[in-house]
Tab-separated table of C-alpha atoms in Angstrom:
chain	number	residue	atom	x	y	z
A	835	MET	CA	19.347	21.068	-26.489
A	836	GLU	CA	19.156	17.667	-28.081
A	837	GLU	CA	16.586	15.519	-26.381
A	838	SER	CA	17.155	11.985	-25.247
A	839	HIS	CA	14.300	9.456	-25.933
A	840	ILE	CA	14.232	6.065	-24.106
A	841	THR	CA	11.996	3.379	-25.661
A	842	PHE	CA	10.750	0.695	-23.533
A	843	LYS	CA	10.174	-2.447	-25.479
A	844	THR	CA	6.955	-4.500	-24.417
A	845	THR	CA	6.250	-7.968	-25.725
A	846	PRO	CA	2.668	-7.985	-27.045
A	847	LEU	CA	0.006	-10.393	-26.020
A	848	SER	CA	-0.727	-13.226	-28.643
A	849	GLY	CA	-3.468	-11.627	-30.941
A	850	ARG	CA	-3.730	-8.409	-29.634
A	851	GLY	CA	-0.651	-6.332	-31.262
A	852	THR	CA	1.549	-4.006	-29.692
A	853	ARG	CA	0.340	-2.447	-26.381
A	854	THR	CA	-0.709	1.127	-26.614
A	855	LYS	CA	-0.159	3.838	-23.852
A	856	ARG	CA	-3.850	3.314	-22.942
A	857	ARG	CA	-4.352	1.977	-19.456
A	858	SER	CA	-5.882	-1.422	-19.398
A	859	ARG	CA	-8.340	-2.529	-16.744
A	860	SER	CA	-8.118	-6.146	-17.833
A	861	LEU	CA	-5.879	-8.771	-16.417
A	862	SER	CA	-3.050	-8.491	-18.907
A	863	THR	CA	0.587	-7.486	-18.976
A	864	SER	CA	-0.421	-4.001	-18.143
A	865	SER	CA	-1.098	-5.029	-14.613
A	866	ALA	CA	2.425	-5.172	-14.036
A	867	ASP	CA	3.607	-1.981	-15.654
A	868	SER	CA	4.766	1.179	-14.265
A	869	TYR	CA	1.320	2.567	-13.789
A	870	SER	CA	0.784	0.613	-10.810
A	871	SER	CA	4.234	0.610	-9.167
A	872	GLY	CA	7.355	2.760	-8.956
A	873	SER	CA	9.127	0.510	-11.131
A	874	TYR	CA	9.322	0.339	-14.962
A	875	SER	CA	9.963	-3.373	-15.011
A	876	SER	CA	7.675	-6.147	-14.462
A	877	SER	CA	7.692	-8.892	-11.763
A	878	SER	CA	9.536	-12.284	-12.303
A	879	GLU	CA	6.137	-13.718	-12.374
A	880	ASP	CA	5.937	-12.425	-16.064
A	881	ASP	CA	8.212	-15.068	-17.444
A	882	GLY	CA	6.767	-17.802	-15.273
A	883	VAL	CA	10.503	-18.459	-13.754
A	884	SER	CA	11.532	-17.825	-10.299
A	885	PRO	CA	14.701	-15.917	-9.994
A	886	ARG	CA	16.131	-18.605	-7.681
A	887	GLU	CA	15.856	-21.041	-10.625
A	888	LYS	CA	17.740	-18.835	-13.061
A	889	SER	CA	21.353	-18.810	-13.433
A	890	GLN	CA	22.577	-15.287	-14.001
A	891	GLN	CA	25.786	-13.233	-13.967
A	892	ASN	CA	26.889	-9.727	-14.795
A	893	THR	CA	29.139	-8.491	-17.414
A	894	THR	CA	32.132	-9.265	-15.439
A	895	GLY	CA	31.089	-12.764	-14.462
A	896	PHE	CA	30.039	-11.945	-10.999
A	897	ASN	CA	27.049	-14.239	-9.852
A	898	ASP	CA	26.806	-13.692	-6.145
A	899	PHE	CA	23.112	-12.104	-6.390
A	900	CYS	CA	19.569	-13.261	-7.293
A	901	VAL	CA	17.426	-10.465	-9.089
A	902	ALA	CA	14.522	-10.878	-11.482
A	903	ASN	CA	16.646	-9.901	-14.679
A	904	ILE	CA	20.194	-8.791	-14.675
A	905	ASN	CA	19.602	-7.504	-18.154
A	906	GLN	CA	17.479	-4.677	-16.754
A	907	ALA	CA	20.583	-2.979	-15.181
A	908	ALA	CA	20.913	-0.280	-17.775
A	909	PHE	CA	17.444	1.104	-16.935
A	910	GLY	CA	18.264	0.845	-13.396
A	911	ARG	CA	21.249	2.639	-13.698
A	912	ARG	CA	19.515	5.677	-15.327
A	913	GLU	CA	17.124	5.585	-12.317
A	914	ILE	CA	19.672	5.819	-9.815
A	915	GLU	CA	21.412	8.579	-11.776
A	916	ILE	CA	18.325	10.678	-11.351
A	917	ALA	CA	17.983	9.727	-7.725
A	918	GLU	CA	21.308	11.111	-7.193
A	919	GLN	CA	20.351	14.508	-8.420
A	920	GLU	CA	17.658	14.723	-5.547
A	921	MET	CA	19.882	13.463	-2.847
A	922	PRO	CA	22.378	16.210	-2.338
A	923	GLY	CA	23.145	15.643	1.466
A	924	LEU	CA	23.992	12.132	0.963
A	925	ILE	CA	26.200	12.487	-2.085
A	926	LEU	CA	27.882	15.615	-0.121
A	927	LEU	CA	28.653	13.250	2.949
A	928	ARG	CA	30.091	10.726	0.290
A	929	LYS	CA	32.406	13.251	-0.957
A	930	ARG	CA	33.566	14.536	2.318
A	931	ALA	CA	34.072	11.068	3.912
A	932	GLU	CA	34.958	8.783	0.910
A	933	ASN	CA	38.923	9.411	1.268
A	934	ASP	CA	38.831	8.598	5.114
A	935	LYS	CA	36.794	5.465	4.650
A	936	PRO	CA	35.121	5.480	8.058
A	937	LEU	CA	33.421	2.113	7.446
A	938	LYS	CA	36.401	0.276	6.107
A	939	GLY	CA	36.099	-3.199	7.630
A	940	ALA	CA	32.330	-2.937	8.220
A	941	ARG	CA	30.270	-5.933	6.818
A	942	ILE	CA	26.677	-4.755	6.600
A	943	ILE	CA	23.575	-6.948	6.112
A	944	GLY	CA	20.861	-4.892	4.718
A	945	CYS	CA	17.308	-5.443	4.801
A	946	THR	CA	15.373	-2.544	3.522
A	947	HIS	CA	13.219	-1.271	0.555
A	948	ILE	CA	15.257	-1.680	-2.590
A	949	THR	CA	14.549	1.466	-4.587
A	950	ALA	CA	16.765	3.954	-6.513
A	951	GLN	CA	17.217	6.157	-3.447
A	952	LEU	CA	18.247	3.105	-1.264
A	953	ALA	CA	20.835	2.017	-4.232
A	954	VAL	CA	22.375	5.558	-3.862
A	955	LEU	CA	22.931	4.665	0.000
A	956	ILE	CA	24.260	1.094	-0.859
A	957	GLU	CA	26.700	2.783	-3.267
A	958	SER	CA	27.576	5.457	-0.845
A	959	LEU	CA	28.296	2.935	1.913
A	960	GLY	CA	30.603	0.983	-0.546
A	961	ALA	CA	32.413	4.191	-1.297
A	962	LEU	CA	32.983	4.734	2.527
A	963	GLY	CA	34.630	1.233	2.798
A	964	ALA	CA	32.017	-1.003	3.592
A	965	SER	CA	31.183	-4.693	2.233
A	966	VAL	CA	27.339	-5.130	1.953
A	967	ARG	CA	24.821	-7.901	1.278
A	968	TRP	CA	21.305	-6.722	0.865
A	969	SER	CA	17.799	-8.189	0.832
A	970	ALA	CA	14.328	-6.393	0.643
A	971	CYS	CA	12.107	-5.623	3.545
A	972	ASN	CA	8.986	-6.044	1.511
A	973	ILE	CA	7.822	-8.565	-1.045
A	974	HIS	CA	6.134	-5.795	-3.425
A	975	SER	CA	8.621	-2.600	-2.953
A	976	THR	CA	11.703	-3.878	-4.932
A	977	GLN	CA	12.479	-1.973	-8.100
A	978	ASN	CA	13.630	-4.995	-10.378
A	979	GLU	CA	15.960	-2.798	-12.649
A	980	VAL	CA	17.422	-1.001	-9.613
A	981	ALA	CA	18.438	-4.205	-7.996
A	982	ALA	CA	19.676	-5.405	-11.308
A	983	ALA	CA	21.948	-2.150	-11.604
A	984	LEU	CA	23.343	-2.915	-8.150
A	985	ALA	CA	24.083	-6.648	-9.020
A	986	GLU	CA	25.632	-5.229	-12.391
A	987	ALA	CA	27.849	-3.034	-10.148
A	988	GLY	CA	29.151	-6.033	-8.169
A	989	PHE	CA	26.798	-5.801	-5.055
A	990	PRO	CA	25.251	-9.062	-3.729
A	991	ILE	CA	21.592	-8.287	-4.116
A	992	PHE	CA	18.807	-10.955	-3.183
A	993	ALA	CA	15.328	-9.232	-3.884
A	994	TRP	CA	12.819	-9.019	-6.785
A	995	ARG	CA	9.215	-7.634	-6.858
A	996	GLY	CA	6.715	-10.265	-6.153
A	997	GLU	CA	8.603	-12.479	-3.745
A	998	THR	CA	6.667	-15.252	-1.875
A	999	GLU	CA	6.967	-15.512	1.802
A	1000	GLU	CA	9.329	-18.167	1.240
A	1001	ASP	CA	11.523	-16.126	-1.005
A	1002	PHE	CA	11.488	-13.257	1.506
A	1003	TRP	CA	13.281	-15.328	4.237
A	1004	TRP	CA	15.589	-17.229	1.804
A	1005	CYS	CA	16.920	-13.849	0.427
A	1006	ILE	CA	17.633	-12.535	4.011
A	1007	GLU	CA	19.322	-15.978	4.746
A	1008	LYS	CA	21.435	-15.683	1.492
A	1009	CYS	CA	22.774	-12.263	2.731
A	1010	ILE	CA	23.814	-13.898	6.356
A	1011	MET	CA	25.068	-17.061	4.783
A	1012	ASN	CA	28.061	-16.578	2.724
A	1013	ASP	CA	31.481	-18.571	2.743
A	1014	GLY	CA	34.486	-16.198	4.096
A	1015	TRP	CA	32.049	-13.372	4.898
A	1016	GLN	CA	30.733	-12.797	8.433
A	1017	PRO	CA	28.513	-9.684	9.050
A	1018	ASN	CA	29.286	-7.257	11.928
A	1019	MET	CA	26.827	-4.541	11.224
A	1020	ILE	CA	22.941	-4.457	10.376
A	1021	LEU	CA	20.833	-2.077	8.696
A	1022	ASP	CA	17.206	-3.178	8.982
A	1023	ASP	CA	13.759	-1.941	8.230
A	1024	GLY	CA	11.325	-3.777	10.202
A	1025	GLY	CA	13.530	-5.989	12.292
A	1026	ASP	CA	13.535	-9.121	10.097
A	1027	ALA	CA	17.222	-9.381	9.507
A	1028	THR	CA	17.833	-8.889	13.227
A	1029	HIS	CA	15.390	-11.503	13.937
A	1030	VAL	CA	16.619	-14.180	11.695
A	1031	LEU	CA	20.230	-13.734	12.687
A	1032	LEU	CA	19.296	-13.858	16.392
A	1033	LYS	CA	17.137	-16.895	16.018
A	1034	LYS	CA	19.214	-19.053	13.528
A	1035	TRP	CA	22.837	-17.848	14.309
A	1036	PRO	CA	22.884	-16.601	17.684
A	1037	ASP	CA	26.700	-16.820	18.012
A	1038	THR	CA	27.105	-14.613	14.920
A	1039	PHE	CA	24.529	-12.384	16.380
A	1040	LYS	CA	26.840	-11.575	19.299
A	1041	LEU	CA	29.644	-10.537	17.193
A	1042	ILE	CA	27.705	-7.640	15.710
A	1043	LYS	CA	28.998	-4.182	16.635
A	1044	GLY	CA	25.706	-2.307	16.009
A	1045	ILE	CA	22.240	-2.305	14.592
A	1046	VAL	CA	20.508	0.555	12.884
A	1047	GLU	CA	16.707	0.420	12.563
A	1048	GLU	CA	14.737	2.818	10.803
A	1049	SER	CA	11.002	1.867	11.262
A	1050	ILE	CA	8.571	2.107	14.199
A	1051	THR	CA	7.918	-1.706	13.793
A	1052	GLY	CA	11.515	-2.750	14.148
A	1053	VAL	CA	12.181	-0.364	16.926
A	1054	HIS	CA	9.207	-1.848	18.845
A	1055	ARG	CA	10.880	-5.178	18.407
A	1056	LEU	CA	14.408	-3.942	19.537
A	1057	TYR	CA	12.862	-2.478	22.819
A	1058	GLN	CA	11.141	-5.955	23.364
A	1059	LEU	CA	14.456	-7.754	22.976
A	1060	SER	CA	16.306	-5.208	25.264
A	1061	LYS	CA	13.281	-5.517	27.802
A	1062	THR	CA	13.732	-9.373	27.931
A	1063	GLY	CA	17.628	-9.149	28.074
A	1064	LYS	CA	17.926	-10.698	24.635
A	1065	LEU	CA	19.525	-7.656	22.890
A	1066	THR	CA	23.368	-8.512	23.261
A	1067	VAL	CA	24.551	-5.714	20.945
A	1068	PRO	CA	23.995	-1.999	20.810
A	1069	ALA	CA	21.269	-0.462	18.765
A	1070	MET	CA	20.498	2.742	17.122
A	1071	ASN	CA	16.860	3.827	16.787
A	1072	VAL	CA	16.843	5.989	13.666
A	1073	ASN	CA	13.082	6.079	13.388
A	1074	ASP	CA	12.923	8.494	16.303
A	1075	SER	CA	15.695	10.572	15.240
A	1076	VAL	CA	14.506	14.344	14.269
A	1077	THR	CA	15.636	13.914	10.880
A	1078	LYS	CA	13.768	10.681	10.188
A	1079	ILE	CA	10.392	11.192	11.961
A	1080	LYS	CA	9.975	14.910	11.153
A	1081	PHE	CA	10.926	14.579	7.322
A	1082	ASP	CA	10.583	11.336	6.159
A	1083	ASN	CA	7.434	10.161	8.109
A	1084	LEU	CA	5.619	13.630	7.416
A	1085	TYR	CA	6.800	15.112	4.172
A	1086	CYS	CA	7.469	11.943	2.329
A	1087	CYS	CA	3.893	10.316	3.311
A	1088	ARG	CA	2.471	13.735	2.829
A	1089	GLU	CA	3.354	13.322	-1.002
A	1090	SER	CA	3.515	9.556	-1.425
A	1091	ILE	CA	-0.100	8.741	-0.378
A	1092	LEU	CA	-1.672	10.724	-2.975
A	1093	ASP	CA	0.582	9.261	-5.605
A	1094	ALA	CA	-0.175	5.707	-4.690
A	1095	LEU	CA	-4.103	6.335	-4.455
A	1096	LYS	CA	-4.041	7.957	-7.908
A	1097	ARG	CA	-1.847	5.304	-9.569
A	1098	THR	CA	-3.870	2.431	-8.311
A	1099	THR	CA	-7.627	3.801	-8.369
A	1100	ASP	CA	-7.615	6.991	-10.398
A	1101	ILE	CA	-9.884	8.386	-7.584
A	1102	MET	CA	-10.903	11.992	-7.276
A	1103	PHE	CA	-10.476	13.203	-3.664
A	1104	GLY	CA	-12.772	16.149	-3.468
A	1105	GLY	CA	-15.640	15.494	-1.172
A	1106	LYS	CA	-14.548	11.885	-0.451
A	1107	GLN	CA	-14.804	10.862	3.270
A	1108	VAL	CA	-11.443	9.376	4.543
A	1109	ILE	CA	-10.592	7.964	7.904
A	1110	VAL	CA	-6.994	7.751	8.928
A	1111	CYS	CA	-6.349	5.552	11.822
A	1112	GLY	CA	-3.416	7.028	13.637
A	1113	TYR	CA	-2.286	10.538	13.689
A	1114	GLY	CA	1.426	10.151	14.360
A	1115	GLU	CA	3.845	11.927	11.752
A	1116	VAL	CA	2.634	9.436	9.063
A	1117	GLY	CA	-1.130	10.153	9.708
A	1118	LYS	CA	-0.451	13.969	9.698
A	1119	GLY	CA	1.044	13.707	6.476
A	1120	CYS	CA	-1.792	11.815	4.899
A	1121	CYS	CA	-4.193	14.054	6.549
A	1122	ALA	CA	-2.586	17.274	5.351
A	1123	ALA	CA	-2.303	15.913	1.674
A	1124	LEU	CA	-5.775	14.740	1.606
A	1125	ARG	CA	-7.396	17.950	3.007
A	1126	GLY	CA	-5.448	19.950	0.581
A	1127	LEU	CA	-7.549	18.171	-2.167
A	1128	GLY	CA	-10.907	18.537	-0.551
A	1129	ALA	CA	-11.517	15.235	1.135
A	1130	VAL	CA	-13.406	15.297	4.405
A	1131	ILE	CA	-10.960	13.824	6.866
A	1132	TYR	CA	-11.732	11.683	10.152
A	1133	VAL	CA	-8.906	10.568	12.604
A	1134	ALA	CA	-9.046	7.606	14.912
A	1135	GLU	CA	-6.594	7.760	17.571
A	1136	VAL	CA	-5.916	5.943	21.134
A	1137	ASP	CA	-3.434	8.483	22.227
A	1138	PRO	CA	-4.948	11.613	23.869
A	1139	ILE	CA	-2.227	13.775	22.934
A	1140	CYS	CA	-2.264	12.825	19.259
A	1141	ALA	CA	-6.175	13.135	19.265
A	1142	LEU	CA	-5.954	16.591	20.602
A	1143	GLN	CA	-3.405	17.608	17.882
A	1144	ALA	CA	-5.973	16.258	15.445
A	1145	CYS	CA	-8.734	18.342	16.851
A	1146	MET	CA	-6.569	21.625	16.939
A	1147	ASP	CA	-5.795	20.826	13.190
A	1148	GLY	CA	-9.438	20.808	12.681
A	1149	PHE	CA	-9.972	17.135	12.163
A	1150	ARG	CA	-12.837	15.167	13.872
A	1151	VAL	CA	-11.676	12.529	16.147
A	1152	VAL	CA	-13.879	9.524	15.846
A	1153	THR	CA	-13.964	5.741	16.579
A	1154	LEU	CA	-13.674	3.674	13.214
A	1155	GLU	CA	-17.053	1.924	14.263
A	1156	ALA	CA	-18.785	5.200	14.213
A	1157	VAL	CA	-18.097	5.997	10.565
A	1158	VAL	CA	-17.182	2.805	9.004
A	1159	ARG	CA	-20.423	2.495	6.914
A	1160	HIS	CA	-19.882	5.893	5.299
A	1161	VAL	CA	-16.327	6.327	4.406
A	1162	ASP	CA	-14.911	6.301	1.076
A	1163	ILE	CA	-11.295	5.352	2.001
A	1164	VAL	CA	-9.674	3.664	4.979
A	1165	ILE	CA	-6.071	4.392	5.634
A	1166	THR	CA	-3.976	2.738	8.595
A	1167	ALA	CA	-0.804	4.453	9.885
A	1168	THR	CA	-0.602	3.178	13.635
A	1169	GLY	CA	2.126	0.540	13.645
A	1170	ASN	CA	-0.172	-1.815	15.545
A	1171	LYS	CA	-1.909	-4.907	14.415
A	1172	ASN	CA	-5.525	-5.668	13.722
A	1173	VAL	CA	-6.596	-2.102	13.492
A	1174	VAL	CA	-9.201	-2.956	10.734
A	1175	CYS	CA	-10.673	-6.133	11.473
A	1176	ARG	CA	-13.216	-8.271	9.526
A	1177	GLN	CA	-16.243	-6.986	11.328
A	1178	HIS	CA	-15.130	-3.399	10.114
A	1179	LEU	CA	-14.680	-4.613	6.604
A	1180	ASP	CA	-18.039	-6.458	6.457
A	1181	ARG	CA	-19.676	-2.995	7.226
A	1182	LEU	CA	-17.865	-1.056	4.615
A	1183	LYS	CA	-19.631	0.503	1.875
A	1184	ASN	CA	-19.655	-0.779	-1.673
A	1185	GLY	CA	-16.357	0.681	-3.625
A	1186	CYS	CA	-14.829	1.638	-0.493
A	1187	VAL	CA	-10.760	1.633	-0.795
A	1188	VAL	CA	-8.720	0.079	2.023
A	1189	CYS	CA	-4.834	0.342	2.350
A	1190	ASN	CA	-2.112	0.826	4.874
A	1191	MET	CA	0.586	3.373	5.212
A	1192	GLY	CA	2.280	1.547	8.283
A	1193	HIS	CA	5.320	-0.376	7.852
A	1194	SER	CA	3.893	-3.872	8.800
A	1195	ASN	CA	1.262	-5.823	6.853
A	1196	THR	CA	-0.516	-6.419	10.366
A	1197	GLU	CA	-2.779	-3.383	10.408
A	1198	ILE	CA	-5.304	-4.664	8.427
A	1199	ASP	CA	-6.519	-8.200	8.902
A	1200	VAL	CA	-6.088	-9.577	5.247
A	1201	ASN	CA	-6.130	-13.097	6.503
A	1202	SER	CA	-9.873	-12.677	7.573
A	1203	LEU	CA	-10.727	-12.100	4.009
A	1204	ARG	CA	-9.284	-15.107	2.682
A	1205	THR	CA	-12.700	-17.314	3.361
A	1206	PRO	CA	-14.641	-19.342	0.936
A	1207	ASP	CA	-17.639	-16.872	1.309
A	1208	LEU	CA	-15.690	-14.101	-0.294
A	1209	THR	CA	-14.353	-13.652	-3.903
A	1210	TRP	CA	-10.819	-12.237	-4.639
A	1211	GLU	CA	-10.704	-10.484	-7.913
A	1212	LYS	CA	-7.351	-9.315	-9.270
A	1213	VAL	CA	-7.735	-5.817	-10.980
A	1214	LYS	CA	-4.069	-5.167	-11.324
A	1215	ARG	CA	-0.686	-5.344	-9.672
A	1216	GLN	CA	-1.436	-4.529	-6.148
A	1217	VAL	CA	-5.115	-3.883	-6.599
A	1218	ASP	CA	-7.792	-6.341	-5.623
A	1219	HIS	CA	-11.520	-6.593	-5.382
A	1220	ILE	CA	-13.003	-8.497	-2.541
A	1221	ILE	CA	-16.383	-9.350	-3.336
A	1222	TRP	CA	-18.974	-10.167	-0.792
A	1223	PRO	CA	-21.996	-12.682	-1.460
A	1224	ASP	CA	-24.369	-9.726	-2.025
A	1225	GLY	CA	-22.434	-8.247	-4.528
A	1226	LYS	CA	-20.577	-5.607	-2.357
A	1227	ARG	CA	-16.879	-4.947	-3.081
A	1228	ILE	CA	-14.185	-3.239	-1.613
A	1229	VAL	CA	-10.791	-2.161	-3.100
A	1230	LEU	CA	-7.834	-3.681	-1.259
A	1231	LEU	CA	-4.297	-2.205	-2.150
A	1232	ALA	CA	-0.936	-4.015	-1.884
A	1233	GLU	CA	-2.709	-6.749	0.248
A	1234	GLY	CA	-2.430	-4.544	3.035
A	1235	ARG	CA	1.184	-3.940	2.882
A	1236	LEU	CA	3.066	-0.556	2.827
A	1237	VAL	CA	0.960	1.191	-0.007
A	1238	ASN	CA	3.429	4.118	-1.080
A	1239	LEU	CA	6.308	1.736	-1.676
A	1240	SER	CA	4.432	-0.987	-3.096
A	1241	CYS	CA	2.278	1.040	-5.505
A	1242	SER	CA	3.983	4.332	-6.131
A	1243	THR	CA	7.530	6.037	-5.596
A	1244	VAL	CA	8.674	8.298	-2.804
A	1245	PRO	CA	10.479	11.705	-2.885
A	1246	SER	CA	13.981	11.357	-3.304
A	1247	PHE	CA	15.197	14.475	-1.544
A	1248	VAL	CA	13.254	13.368	1.815
A	1249	LEU	CA	15.059	9.837	1.282
A	1250	SER	CA	18.232	11.750	1.063
A	1251	ILE	CA	17.899	12.954	4.553
A	1252	THR	CA	16.929	9.472	5.767
A	1253	ALA	CA	19.622	7.686	4.143
A	1254	THR	CA	22.199	10.205	5.468
A	1255	THR	CA	20.922	9.702	9.016
A	1256	GLN	CA	21.393	5.744	8.530
A	1257	ALA	CA	24.686	6.340	7.237
A	1258	LEU	CA	25.945	8.473	9.947
A	1259	ALA	CA	24.366	6.069	12.423
A	1260	LEU	CA	26.271	3.136	10.937
A	1261	ILE	CA	29.534	5.260	11.126
A	1262	GLU	CA	28.931	6.198	14.679
A	1263	LEU	CA	28.279	2.680	16.157
A	1264	TYR	CA	30.976	0.966	14.041
A	1265	ASN	CA	33.680	3.566	15.108
A	1266	ALA	CA	32.468	4.048	18.657
A	1267	PRO	CA	35.246	3.276	21.338
A	1268	ALA	CA	34.523	0.304	23.538
A	1269	GLY	CA	32.029	1.173	26.275
A	1270	ARG	CA	30.388	4.154	24.638
A	1271	TYR	CA	27.360	2.115	23.672
A	1272	LYS	CA	26.083	-0.866	25.701
A	1273	GLN	CA	23.600	-3.694	25.099
A	1274	ASP	CA	20.599	-1.191	24.656
A	1275	VAL	CA	18.749	0.919	22.045
A	1276	TYR	CA	20.001	4.399	21.622
A	1277	LEU	CA	18.758	7.723	19.771
A	1278	LEU	CA	20.977	9.229	17.132
A	1279	PRO	CA	23.200	11.846	19.068
A	1280	LYS	CA	21.609	15.396	18.543
A	1281	LYS	CA	24.815	16.722	16.811
A	1282	LEU	CA	24.634	14.067	14.069
A	1283	ASP	CA	20.889	15.034	13.683
A	1284	GLU	CA	21.892	18.664	13.235
A	1285	TYR	CA	24.816	17.546	10.726
A	1286	VAL	CA	22.340	15.656	8.430
A	1287	ALA	CA	20.115	19.001	8.234
A	1288	THR	CA	23.356	21.165	7.484
A	1289	LEU	CA	24.352	18.746	4.765
A	1290	HIS	CA	20.833	19.391	2.824
A	1291	LEU	CA	20.568	23.247	3.580
A	1292	PRO	CA	22.889	24.339	0.593
A	1293	ASN	CA	20.383	22.884	-1.702
A	1294	PHE	CA	17.904	25.529	-0.945
A	1295	ASP	CA	20.625	28.302	-0.777
A	1296	ALA	CA	19.839	28.658	3.000
A	1297	HIS	CA	22.314	30.611	5.136
A	1298	LEU	CA	22.275	29.940	8.892
A	1299	THR	CA	22.437	32.850	11.350
A	1300	GLU	CA	25.521	32.383	13.729
A	1301	LEU	CA	25.203	33.174	17.485
A	1302	ASN	CA	27.958	35.347	18.956
A	1303	ASP	CA	29.797	34.587	22.040
A	1304	ASP	CA	27.702	36.557	24.508
A	1305	GLN	CA	24.251	34.988	22.927
A	1306	ALA	CA	26.085	31.355	23.259
A	1307	ARG	CA	26.704	31.972	26.888
A	1308	TYR	CA	23.291	33.168	27.569
A	1309	LEU	CA	21.717	30.108	26.336
A	1310	GLY	CA	24.323	27.948	27.793
A	1311	ILE	CA	25.423	26.075	24.502
A	1312	ASN	CA	28.246	25.789	22.084
A	1313	LYS	CA	28.128	28.177	19.186
A	1314	ALA	CA	28.458	25.224	16.768
A	1315	GLY	CA	25.570	23.251	18.573
A	1316	PRO	CA	24.068	21.029	19.499
A	1317	PHE	CA	21.297	23.748	19.742
A	1318	LYS	CA	18.416	22.065	21.583
A	1319	PRO	CA	18.541	19.641	24.513
A	1320	ASN	CA	17.597	15.795	23.743
A	1321	TYR	CA	14.233	16.306	25.270
A	1322	TYR	CA	13.279	19.045	22.921
A	1323	ARG	CA	10.388	18.239	20.742
A	1324	TYR	CA	10.701	19.997	17.287
């Protein structure tokens, strides 16, 4: 078989010649390369020009987008093609529903991580009839070449790696504000698009047919809106659907935490002492992965049930204060705020690695480190040394933001499960008859959860056992499912 070789051209630094494959520890162009992120492209910072100041168009003349460099589209297309091979369930859903166009007329605002896997979802929504406009939910996680490939395909994408906070909000507003286009659906990851639309365009918000939210942070915000009577449209909590929380949160994080830590620090895990704050599905995945490589794991928890699970899984449950002076790695995965504060950071040992696996950047109090007595030293992209006056330093990853998507990649197959769940939730809300869903937050119907799983089983050559009529009557269920009641805990 003839092999295909791809060469990535890199502009050398003045006086240094061509960059070699060896990793550089200095602050150079290698700080922005693929060793420290899941993207082969560098950020917009490299050419010193913000994408907002560039005039770009794709090969057809389309210019309703703002990405780092439209010329990277070919690389992004190849990454999307690789992702498609590992996303069988979503591709199967696309093939089955494409002719019916169940999202015809849907105008979707998306605010999620923009990766190759998400691109497969965006193109699937387009194939199912939807019109979409998309921005990123994290300033560090966008794969620039993937955003370029989507823009080249004619999708309005407003995102690039290394956005400022101002850029972040500007991109969301560009998705909302467009002459002749008014959104009627939201797909959110963290609740930011929902927040902006509700705050700045409340009349438009009332016309939304449904919101699909996939993160614990965004779901928490939706329940707050519902409690205060400000949620005037139906919303679907995808984060707590079985096919999201039991697969994405657990299996995805179990693999990607190791990838992120290795890419950024080259750390060896055997014998290292690690504290994981939070033993939900994300925390469980992190603990399992790190223990498998010989790390000594401690768990900090506020929930007695999760704490008991950690104990039964063989982990010591402690307070952060009890071990903070001795641990080598601190990982937050709670969905809360100020879990790791300045008083904890002051007591960490020299060289301790600190990172966050929760969606929001509020878990580690990074702002408390931006004081005159501390020195920030950039090691490479997404890796900073924070240096104390006595010379002690810690390693902070991704400035406290979601480390796996900021510093590495995530498994495409698991994201196929999540993306299929999101697509079905959008289809369900958009096509639901009036009155089925009121102004509240709902879980994905169990039947759709099972359908997501069914779409992915052929990839394993798995064959389900079928109930006979007598067995179905005995259990009091339909032979075709749902097979478990809504209160069942998998």
